[in-house]
Structures are given as C-alpha cells and as structure tokens.
XYZ file of C-alpha atoms in Angstrom:
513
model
C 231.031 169.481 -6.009
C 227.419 169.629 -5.342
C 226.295 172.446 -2.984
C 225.300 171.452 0.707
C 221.031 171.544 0.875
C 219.111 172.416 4.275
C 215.174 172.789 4.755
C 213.465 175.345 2.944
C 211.956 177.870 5.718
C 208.767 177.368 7.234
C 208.537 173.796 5.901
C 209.363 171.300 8.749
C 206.917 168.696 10.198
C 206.956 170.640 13.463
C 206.169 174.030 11.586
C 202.940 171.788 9.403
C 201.601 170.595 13.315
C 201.621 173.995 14.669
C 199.844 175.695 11.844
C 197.405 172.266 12.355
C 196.786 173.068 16.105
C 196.090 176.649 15.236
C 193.505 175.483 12.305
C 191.637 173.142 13.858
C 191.935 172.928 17.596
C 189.135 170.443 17.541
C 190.577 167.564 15.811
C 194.676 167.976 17.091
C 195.867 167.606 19.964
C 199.520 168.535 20.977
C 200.766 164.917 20.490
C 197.972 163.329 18.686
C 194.743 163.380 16.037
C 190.998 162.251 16.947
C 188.940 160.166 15.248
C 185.820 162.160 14.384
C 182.476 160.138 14.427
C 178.872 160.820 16.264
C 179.238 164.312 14.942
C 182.148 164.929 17.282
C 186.141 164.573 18.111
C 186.774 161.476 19.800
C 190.116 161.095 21.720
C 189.915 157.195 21.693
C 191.677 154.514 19.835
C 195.755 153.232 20.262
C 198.025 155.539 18.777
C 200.155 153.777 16.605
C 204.395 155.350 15.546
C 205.013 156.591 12.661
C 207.770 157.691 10.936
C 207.592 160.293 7.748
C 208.805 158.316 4.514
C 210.845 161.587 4.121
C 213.591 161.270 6.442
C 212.558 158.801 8.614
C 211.606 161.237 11.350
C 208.419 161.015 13.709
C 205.192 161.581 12.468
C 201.575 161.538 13.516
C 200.831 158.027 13.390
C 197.060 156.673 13.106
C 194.448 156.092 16.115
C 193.526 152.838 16.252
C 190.154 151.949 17.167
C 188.746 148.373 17.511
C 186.221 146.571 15.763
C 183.295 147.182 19.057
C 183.997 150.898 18.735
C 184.504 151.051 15.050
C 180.641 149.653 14.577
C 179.146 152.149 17.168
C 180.217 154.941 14.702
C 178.903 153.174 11.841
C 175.687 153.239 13.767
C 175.690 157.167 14.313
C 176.817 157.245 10.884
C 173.456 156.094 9.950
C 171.262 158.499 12.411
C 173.621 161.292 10.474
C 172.517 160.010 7.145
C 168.691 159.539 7.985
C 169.058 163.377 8.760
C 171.016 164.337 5.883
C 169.398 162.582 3.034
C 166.304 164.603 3.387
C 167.964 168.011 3.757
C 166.996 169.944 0.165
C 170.145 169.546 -2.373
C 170.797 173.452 -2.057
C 171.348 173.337 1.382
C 173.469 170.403 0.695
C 174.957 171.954 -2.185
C 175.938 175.014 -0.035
C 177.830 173.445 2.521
C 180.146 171.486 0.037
C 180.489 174.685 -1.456
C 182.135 176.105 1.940
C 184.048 173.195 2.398
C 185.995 173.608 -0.986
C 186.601 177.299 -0.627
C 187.752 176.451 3.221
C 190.404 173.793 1.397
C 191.365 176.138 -0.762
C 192.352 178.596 2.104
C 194.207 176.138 3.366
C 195.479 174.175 0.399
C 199.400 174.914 1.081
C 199.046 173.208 4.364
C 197.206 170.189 3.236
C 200.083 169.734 0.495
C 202.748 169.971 3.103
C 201.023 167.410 4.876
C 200.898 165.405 2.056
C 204.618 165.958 1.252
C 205.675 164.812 5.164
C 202.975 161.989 5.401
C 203.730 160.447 1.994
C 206.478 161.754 0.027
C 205.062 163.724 -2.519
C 207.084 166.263 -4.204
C 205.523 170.117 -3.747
C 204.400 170.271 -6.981
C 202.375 167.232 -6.967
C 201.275 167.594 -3.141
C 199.674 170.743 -4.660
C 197.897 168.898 -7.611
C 196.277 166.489 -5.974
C 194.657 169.204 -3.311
C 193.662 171.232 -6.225
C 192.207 168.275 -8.077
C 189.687 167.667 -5.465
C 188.994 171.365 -5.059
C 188.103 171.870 -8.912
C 186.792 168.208 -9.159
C 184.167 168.532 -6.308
C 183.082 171.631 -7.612
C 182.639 170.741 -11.199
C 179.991 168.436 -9.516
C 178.610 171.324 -7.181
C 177.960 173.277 -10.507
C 176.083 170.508 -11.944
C 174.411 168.062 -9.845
C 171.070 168.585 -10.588
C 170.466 166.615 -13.841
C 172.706 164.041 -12.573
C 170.168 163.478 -9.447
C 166.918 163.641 -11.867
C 165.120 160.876 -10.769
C 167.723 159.153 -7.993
C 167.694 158.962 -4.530
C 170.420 158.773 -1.986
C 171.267 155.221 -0.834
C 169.627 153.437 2.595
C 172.806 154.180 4.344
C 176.354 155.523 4.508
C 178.944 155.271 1.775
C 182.228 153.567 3.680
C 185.500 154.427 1.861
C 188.689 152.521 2.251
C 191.255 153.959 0.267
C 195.182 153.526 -0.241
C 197.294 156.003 0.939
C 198.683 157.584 -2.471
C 195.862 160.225 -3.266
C 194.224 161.492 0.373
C 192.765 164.068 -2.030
C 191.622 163.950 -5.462
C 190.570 160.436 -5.184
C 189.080 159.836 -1.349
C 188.365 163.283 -0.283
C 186.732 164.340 -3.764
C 184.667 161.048 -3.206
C 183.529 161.614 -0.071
C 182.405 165.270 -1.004
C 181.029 163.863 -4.137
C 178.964 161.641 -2.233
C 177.993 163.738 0.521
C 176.716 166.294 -2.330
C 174.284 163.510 -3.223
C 172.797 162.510 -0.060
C 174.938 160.073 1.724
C 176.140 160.590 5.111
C 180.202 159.515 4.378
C 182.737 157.079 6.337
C 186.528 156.779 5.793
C 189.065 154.969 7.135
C 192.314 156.518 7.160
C 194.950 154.733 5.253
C 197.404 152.487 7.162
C 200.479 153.683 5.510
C 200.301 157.734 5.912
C 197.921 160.467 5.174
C 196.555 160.905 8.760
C 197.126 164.160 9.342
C 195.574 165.627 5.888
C 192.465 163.548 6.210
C 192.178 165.117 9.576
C 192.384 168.562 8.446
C 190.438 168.239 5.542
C 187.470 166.402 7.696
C 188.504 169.038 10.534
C 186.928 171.708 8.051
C 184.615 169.475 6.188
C 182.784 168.869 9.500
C 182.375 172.627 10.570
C 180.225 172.934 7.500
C 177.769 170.707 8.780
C 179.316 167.790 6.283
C 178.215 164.463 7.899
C 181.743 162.867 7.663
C 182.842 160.268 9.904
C 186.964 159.448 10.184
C 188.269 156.594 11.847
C 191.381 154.446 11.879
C 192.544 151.223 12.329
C 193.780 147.927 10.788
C 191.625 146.515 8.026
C 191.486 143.137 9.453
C 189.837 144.340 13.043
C 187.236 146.812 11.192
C 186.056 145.226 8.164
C 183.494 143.650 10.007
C 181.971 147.425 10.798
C 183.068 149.354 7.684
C 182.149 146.535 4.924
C 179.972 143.717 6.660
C 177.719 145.731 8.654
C 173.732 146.112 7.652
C 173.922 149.400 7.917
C 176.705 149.931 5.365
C 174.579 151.084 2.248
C 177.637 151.160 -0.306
C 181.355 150.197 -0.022
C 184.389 151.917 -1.851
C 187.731 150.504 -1.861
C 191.089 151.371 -3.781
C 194.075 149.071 -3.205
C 195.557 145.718 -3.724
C 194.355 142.513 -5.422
C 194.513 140.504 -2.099
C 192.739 143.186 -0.065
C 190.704 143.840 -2.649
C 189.361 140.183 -3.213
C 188.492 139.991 0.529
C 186.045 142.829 0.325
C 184.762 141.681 -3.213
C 183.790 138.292 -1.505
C 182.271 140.057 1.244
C 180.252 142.848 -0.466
C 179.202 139.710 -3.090
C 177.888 137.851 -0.497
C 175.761 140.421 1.491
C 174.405 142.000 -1.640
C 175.528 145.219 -1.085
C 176.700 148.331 -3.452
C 180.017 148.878 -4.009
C 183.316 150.123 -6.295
C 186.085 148.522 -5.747
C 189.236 149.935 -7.722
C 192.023 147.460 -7.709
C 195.790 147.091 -9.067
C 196.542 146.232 -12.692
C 199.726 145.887 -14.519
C 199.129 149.096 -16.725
C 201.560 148.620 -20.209
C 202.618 150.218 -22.649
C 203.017 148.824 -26.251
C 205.297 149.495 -28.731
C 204.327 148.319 -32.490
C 205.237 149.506 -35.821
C 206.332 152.961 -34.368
C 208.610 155.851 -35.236
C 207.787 159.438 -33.774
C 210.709 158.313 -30.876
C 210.785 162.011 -30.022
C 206.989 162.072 -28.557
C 208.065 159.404 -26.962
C 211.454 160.882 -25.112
C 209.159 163.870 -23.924
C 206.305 161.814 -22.299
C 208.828 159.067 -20.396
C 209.838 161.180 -16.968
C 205.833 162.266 -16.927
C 205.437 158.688 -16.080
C 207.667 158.809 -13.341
C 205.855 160.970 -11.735
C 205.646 160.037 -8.159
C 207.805 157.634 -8.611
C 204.885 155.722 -10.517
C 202.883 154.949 -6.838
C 199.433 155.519 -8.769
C 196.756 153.448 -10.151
C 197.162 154.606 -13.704
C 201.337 154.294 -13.816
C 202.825 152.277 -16.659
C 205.422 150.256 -15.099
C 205.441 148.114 -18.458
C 206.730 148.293 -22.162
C 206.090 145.919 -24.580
C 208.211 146.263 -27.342
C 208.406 144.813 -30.877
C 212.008 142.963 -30.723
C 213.327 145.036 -34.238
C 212.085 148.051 -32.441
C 214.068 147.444 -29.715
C 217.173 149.788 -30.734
C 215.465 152.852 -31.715
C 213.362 152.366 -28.241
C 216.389 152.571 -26.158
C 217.712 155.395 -28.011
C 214.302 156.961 -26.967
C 213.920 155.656 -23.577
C 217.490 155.921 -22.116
C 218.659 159.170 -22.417
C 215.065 160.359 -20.906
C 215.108 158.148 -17.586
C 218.457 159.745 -17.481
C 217.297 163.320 -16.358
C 214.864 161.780 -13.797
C 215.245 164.364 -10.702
C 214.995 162.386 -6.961
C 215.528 163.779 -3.732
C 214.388 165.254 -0.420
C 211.238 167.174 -1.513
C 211.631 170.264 0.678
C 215.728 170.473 0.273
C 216.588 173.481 -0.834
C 220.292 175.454 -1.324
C 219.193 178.568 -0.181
C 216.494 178.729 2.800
C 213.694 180.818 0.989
C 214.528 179.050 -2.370
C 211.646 177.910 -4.103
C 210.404 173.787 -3.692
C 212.620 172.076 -5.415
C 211.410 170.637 -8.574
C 211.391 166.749 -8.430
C 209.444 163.814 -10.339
C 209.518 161.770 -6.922
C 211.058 161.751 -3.785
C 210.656 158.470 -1.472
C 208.161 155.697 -1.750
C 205.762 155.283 1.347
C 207.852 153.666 3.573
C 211.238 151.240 3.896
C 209.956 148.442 3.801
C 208.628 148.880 0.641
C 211.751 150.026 -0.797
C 213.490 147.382 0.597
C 210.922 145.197 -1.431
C 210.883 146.624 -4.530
C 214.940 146.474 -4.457
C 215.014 142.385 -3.080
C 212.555 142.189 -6.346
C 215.212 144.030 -8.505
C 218.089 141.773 -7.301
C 215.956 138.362 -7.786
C 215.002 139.238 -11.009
C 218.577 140.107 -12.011
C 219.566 136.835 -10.305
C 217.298 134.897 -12.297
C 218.085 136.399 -15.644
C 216.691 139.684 -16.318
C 218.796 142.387 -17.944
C 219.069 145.572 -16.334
C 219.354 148.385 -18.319
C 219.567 151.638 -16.598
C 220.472 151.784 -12.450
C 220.538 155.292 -11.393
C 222.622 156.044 -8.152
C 222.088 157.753 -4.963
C 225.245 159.936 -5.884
C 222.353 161.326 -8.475
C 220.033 162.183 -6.134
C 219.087 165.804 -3.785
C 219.370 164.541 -0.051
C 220.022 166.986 3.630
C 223.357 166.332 4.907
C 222.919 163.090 6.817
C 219.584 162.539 6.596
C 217.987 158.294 6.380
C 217.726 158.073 2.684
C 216.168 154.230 3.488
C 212.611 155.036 1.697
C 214.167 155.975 -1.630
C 214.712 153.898 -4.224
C 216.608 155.314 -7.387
C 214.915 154.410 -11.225
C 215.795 150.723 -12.865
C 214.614 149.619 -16.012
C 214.993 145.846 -16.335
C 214.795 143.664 -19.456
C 212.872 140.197 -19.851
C 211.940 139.570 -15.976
C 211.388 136.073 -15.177
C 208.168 134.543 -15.480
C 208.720 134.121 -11.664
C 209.281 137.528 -9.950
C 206.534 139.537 -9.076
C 207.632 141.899 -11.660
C 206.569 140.201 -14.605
C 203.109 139.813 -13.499
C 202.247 142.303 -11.159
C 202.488 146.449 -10.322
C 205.591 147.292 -8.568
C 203.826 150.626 -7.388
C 207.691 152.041 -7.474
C 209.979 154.077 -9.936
C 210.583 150.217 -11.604
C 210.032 149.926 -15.238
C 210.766 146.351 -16.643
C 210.347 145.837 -20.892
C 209.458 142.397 -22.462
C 210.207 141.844 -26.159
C 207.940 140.117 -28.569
C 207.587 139.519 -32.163
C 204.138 139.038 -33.047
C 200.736 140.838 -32.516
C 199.227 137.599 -30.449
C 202.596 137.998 -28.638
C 201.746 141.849 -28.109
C 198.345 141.553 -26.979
C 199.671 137.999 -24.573
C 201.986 140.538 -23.052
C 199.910 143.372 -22.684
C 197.151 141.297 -21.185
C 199.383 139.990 -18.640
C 197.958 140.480 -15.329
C 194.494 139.841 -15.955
C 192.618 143.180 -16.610
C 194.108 146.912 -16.060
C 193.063 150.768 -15.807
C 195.006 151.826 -18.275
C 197.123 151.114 -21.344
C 198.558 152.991 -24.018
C 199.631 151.736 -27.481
C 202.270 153.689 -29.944
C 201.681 152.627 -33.125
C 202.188 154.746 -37.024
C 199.300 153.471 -38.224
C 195.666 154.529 -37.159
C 193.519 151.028 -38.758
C 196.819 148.625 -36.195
C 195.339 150.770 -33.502
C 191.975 150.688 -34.276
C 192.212 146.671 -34.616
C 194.165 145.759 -31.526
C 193.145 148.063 -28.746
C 190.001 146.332 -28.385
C 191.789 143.209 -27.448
C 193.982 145.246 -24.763
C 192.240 144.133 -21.710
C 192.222 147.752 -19.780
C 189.350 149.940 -19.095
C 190.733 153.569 -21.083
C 193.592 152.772 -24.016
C 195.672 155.566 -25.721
C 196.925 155.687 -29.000
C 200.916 156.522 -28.107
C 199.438 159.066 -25.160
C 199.260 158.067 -21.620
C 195.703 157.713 -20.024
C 194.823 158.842 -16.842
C 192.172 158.422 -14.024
C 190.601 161.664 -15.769
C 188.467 164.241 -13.367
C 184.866 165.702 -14.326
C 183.314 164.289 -16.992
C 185.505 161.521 -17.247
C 184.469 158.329 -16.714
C 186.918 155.474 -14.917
C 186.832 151.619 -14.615
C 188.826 148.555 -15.023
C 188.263 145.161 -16.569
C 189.129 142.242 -15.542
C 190.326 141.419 -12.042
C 191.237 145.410 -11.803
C 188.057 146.577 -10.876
C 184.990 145.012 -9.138
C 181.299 146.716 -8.801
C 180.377 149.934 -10.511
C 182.432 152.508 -12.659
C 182.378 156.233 -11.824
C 183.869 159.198 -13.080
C 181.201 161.825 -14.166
C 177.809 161.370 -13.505
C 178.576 157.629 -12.812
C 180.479 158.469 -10.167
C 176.424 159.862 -8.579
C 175.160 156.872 -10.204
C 177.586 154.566 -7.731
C 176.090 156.401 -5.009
C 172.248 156.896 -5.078
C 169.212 154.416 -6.352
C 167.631 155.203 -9.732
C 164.390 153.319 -11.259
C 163.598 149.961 -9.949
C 165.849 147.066 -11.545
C 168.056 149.419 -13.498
C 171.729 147.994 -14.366
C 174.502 150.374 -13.486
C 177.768 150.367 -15.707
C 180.265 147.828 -14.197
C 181.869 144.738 -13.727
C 179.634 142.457 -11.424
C 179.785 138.931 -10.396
C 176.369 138.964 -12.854
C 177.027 140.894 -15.624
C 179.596 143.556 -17.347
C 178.207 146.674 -18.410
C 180.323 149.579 -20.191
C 179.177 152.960 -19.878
C-alpha cells in the first residue's frame, strides 16, 4: 500500500506570498501584484482568478490593464530608455550585477513560485532560476567586445513570452538587454508566472534596472507592446497562430524583432544499434512533461527497427515519476524527485487527452498509457491538470498530433522505410528548433542532417536551447526575425554599421550565423 503524502513544511502557496510581502512590499499587496511601469508600482488594471495548475487552488492571478493604459507605459518606457542608453556600460554593468546576486538570495523563493504558478517540479523550478543567474552573468563578464562598435536600439525592447520559462528565457533576456542599453518591457504571460516575474522585476527595479511589467490579454495590448512607434524591437516566444499575428505586424512596420515559435522537434531513428544510450536519455526528455521549445514529442523510426526500439523505449517511459511536486511522506523530507508534475492548466490537459482519444479513434496505436494509480498525489487533492505519459503509434494524418507540438508528456512514433520517407517525416511541420538523429554510421549522418529542416541537429544526443555562447534559431515557420544565443543574442538588440545583415530568417533573406 502506498504511504499517505502531505505538504512538505514551509512550502504552501500561502507560506511563498508571505515571504513575497516581506521581500518586496512595493510590488505585493495582501491580495494582489502591481504592474510596475513609469519607474513605479501601479495598483491599476482588472485582476483576473487564477487557480495554481498544482491542485487547483487560488493563486495570484494577472492585472489586467487595457490597451489606453498599456501605451502610456510604453511611452515612459521610452523617457526611461533615452536616460538609460547613455549611462556608461559599467554603471550599467554594475547594476545587472546586483540584480543577479539579489536573485540569487532569493532563488528558493522564485522556484517555489515557479513550482505553484506553473507546475514545475523543485528540481527544475531551481534550474531555470539558476540558468538566468549564470546566463546573465556570463554576459556581464563579457560584454564589452560584443558592444564594439554597436549602439543600443531607438527604443525599448518589448518581450512577450509563454509561460514555461519566466526565467532563463524572459528574465535572462530582459537583463541581457538591459546590459546593452535598452530600457526593457514584458508582458506577463497569460497562463501563470505572475508572481515570479513580479519578484524578480520587484528586485530588478531597486537596482535602478529600467524594467517595465505589465499584464493583460494579447489581443487588447498588441497595439502598445508590438504596433507602437516607439517600440524599437519586439521579442516573442509562443505559438504559430500568435506568432504569425505579430510576424505580420512587425513585417509591416519595419521594425526589429525575434520571434521564437513552435516546431514539431523529432527524433530519427536510422540504421541504429547502441539501444542502451538510448534507454538512458528517454525520461530526460520528459522532463517537464515535455512543455518546452526544444522537447521531442516525435520518433521516426525505420519500420525493421521498430522491435529493438520498443525494447529500448518501453521499459524507460515505464519509470517516468509524476505527481504533486511538493508531496512529501514525511514533512521535512526532501522535494520529491519528479520528471513532471501537471501541465499549465485543465484545459489543456483536457486537450491533449480529447487529442489522445481522437487519434486512437481514428486509428492510431497506443502503446504505453500510464495510470493515475502510478502517480504521487495529497490525499484528495484535484488531480484535473495532470495528464499521465502515452506513446501512440501512426497518428492520423488528421489529429493535431501528427503535425503539430502537443507541448504535453505525449510522444507519438511514425514508421517509415526509406531515407526520403525519413527526412518527409522529420520535416513534418514545416521548420523546427531542434532535432536529433541516431544513426551507426557517421558519413548517414553527415549526409542527411542537412536536409532535417531544424535550426541545431544531434547525432543520437538531444539538442537544447543552449546558454552562453550558444547560439539558437529555427528554420522554417519556427522562427521569424533574428537568431540569438551568444553575442547574437546583443546583436538582436543594438544597431551595428549601417546596412549590416544580422543572422536570421527574414521575410528578405535567411542568414545562418
């Protein structure tokens, strides 16, 4: 009989909102958080329910503001970066350099808020604080050559981001971009990660950071934070449909921008044997429950292969570990370790399981189903957010999961018999992030991973988004505007010589790095 769990000590949501009243007074309130823009906490906006993917219990939910008030703080925005652009890069340099080491003082709280606001498990609430601490200040170390010779842009960078990496991805950009001149907007994701973007602009601001946060839906402030003139550069990560919106409009006006977008990331399988690399690397990609840009929710496997892949595959997705993230048998237990715990909300687990059951309606095969008999959960508690691993084989040319990222712990495999096959299966969604291909021999690699339509490719190791030095793109319809990573990512974000070309896929032209 499996042992009874309760909340590990200290952990609850209420326990997280205390310890964020007692951090920063200025930017919580006892029931709500501000919006922070013309260098000061605003309590304005509608404050919208929310509900931790969790348990279902009330969170903080996001305060909306409308379009009219959404513009006047682009417009201070732009007095703060007219100011900040000219101060010298070491002042600049020191006050990112007391942000990070204020995050990192308060890095256990930011991951708690991150494991309340969006489900991540401990370990990987932790990772992606620390991965915008050390990323930021690989950059602080050494900006200056990357600045040689570039200026910051005419105006504010405005980042719209999806909820899944508060973080390593938007925070670490807007430090990143700060650090180079630009006075930085965000928009707090829709679907959770209020609270942490509060805190973390809560002590980003007391360093003198020009950061403005705001909320709302996309719809009512796109017109502010991507149409208006004084926009100088727009950064987006999300959907296709989203994505395209902003693409037309950034297009049309002329203006700078990255725009990261969904791919279906695969994973091909081709003349392969070392099965045992293979087994060890499979639950790594379920980490999260695969809700990131660089997951591989696809396999593409040579039909003869097929055998020796599920004797690889199955008995890995087996010891998959899903549950509460902060249940615990004893109360001062350590965090559980987990790959995943929920996915962002119930209606998207709903989704993804209507998907499942369509595609099994329609023909595909499913191969593994885990239960929720399998899975850590508080006595009682909604379990509506979770959705346990499936692996599903040959999914109709008609669901969404043949074509498209499930951003859940759904893997689907399609079988095929020749190379063309391969690379027509691989290339399915029109352009990806990432893509890996397992294959014995080093010259099949070499001769078919240029035809794999994704910006980074492995040869049988997974690919990531990469920090530091590491450069990051799509191709295809899975990125628009200019690449970053490294000393692109400075590139994005500040002019260099008249007419130069940055690396990127534009309208125009596509440049590599």
């Amino acid at each position: 009989m499996a042992p009874t769990l309760t909340l590990k000590t200290g952990t609850s949501w209420p326990d997280a909102w205390q310890r964020c009243l007692a951090v920063a007074p200025e930017a919580f309130r006892d029931d709500r958080v501000l919006n922070l823009w013309n260098s000061a906490w605003q309590e304005d906006g509608r404050v919208m329910p929310a509900v931790s993917p969790v348990d279902g219990s009330p969170i903080a939910g996001p305060p909306r503001l409308d379009g009219t008030t959404a513009h006047r703080a682009v417009c201070a925005a732009l007095d703060q970066h007219r100011a900040w652009r000219h101060l010298p890069l070491e002042e600049r340099r020191a006050r990112v350099a007391a942000t990070l080491d204020a995050l990192a003082e308060h890095r256990r709280l930011l991951a708690l808020l991150l494991v309340w606001e969006i489900g991540k498990p401990w370990r990987l609430a932790q990772a992606d604080v620390d991965r915008a601490i050390d990323g930021v200040r690989w950059y602080v170390d050494g900006i200056e050559p990357m600045l040689a010779g570039r200026t910051p842009l005419d105006g504010p960078v405005s980042n719209i981001a999806s909820w899944n990496y508060p973080m390593s991805v938007l925070v670490h950009a807007m430090l990143v971009q700060a650090l180079a001149g630009n006075a930085v907007i965000a928009k707090t994701p829709t679907d959770g990660g209020v609270a942490c973007l509060t805190l973390a602009c809560a002590l980003a601001a007391r360093e003198g950071i020009p950061v403005t946060l705001v909320s709302g839906s996309g719809g009512e402030l796109s017109q502010a934070l991507v149409r208006a003139p004084e926009i100088g550069c727009v950064s987006f990560v999300g959907g296709r449909d989203t994505g395209a919106a902003v693409a037309t409009a950034v297009t049309d006006l002329g203006k700078r921008h990255v725009l990261e977008q969904e791919g279906l990331n695969t994973w091909g399988i081709w003349n392969h044997s070392d099965w045992d690399t293979l087994t060890a690397v499979i639950p790594r990609l379920f980490d999260y429950g695969k809700q990131r840009c660089t997951a591989y929710p696809r396999f593409v496997v040579q039909r003869h292969l097929f055998d020796a892949f599920l004797a690889a595959y199955l008995p890995a997705v087996r010891t998959l570990r899903v549950g509460h993230p902060l249940a615990v048998e004893q109360r001062d237990d350590p965090y559980p370790e987990l790959d995943f715990g929920p996915v962002i909300n119930a209606a998207k687990a709903k989704e993804l399981r209507d998907q499942v059951a369509e595609a099994i309606e329609r023909g595909a095969v499913p191969l593994h189903r885990a239960t929720p008999d399998d899975a850590r959960f508080l006595p009682g508690q909604d379990t509506s957010a979770y959705v346990q691993p499936v692996t599903l084989l040959n999914p109709p040319s008609s669901s969404p999961l043949h074509h498209a990222e499930p951003f859940g712990p759904v893997d689907t495999i399609v079988l095929v018999d020749t190379e063309a096959e391969l690379l027509a299966a691989m290339n399915a969604s029109n352009g990806a992030l990432v893509a890996t291909l397992s294959t014995d021999d080093r010259a099949t690699y070499d001769r078919l991973a240029p035809h794999i339509r994704a910006f980074k490719v492995g040869h049988g190791a997974p690919r990531s988004r990469g920090d530091r030095h590491e450069l990051f793109g799509g191709l295809g319809a899975s990125w628009r505007g200019a690449f970053v990573g490294g000393d692109l990512l400075v590139r994005a974000v500040t002019r260099g010589p008249q007419g130069e070309r940055l690396p990127g896929n534009f309208p125009e032209y596509q440049l590599l790095p």
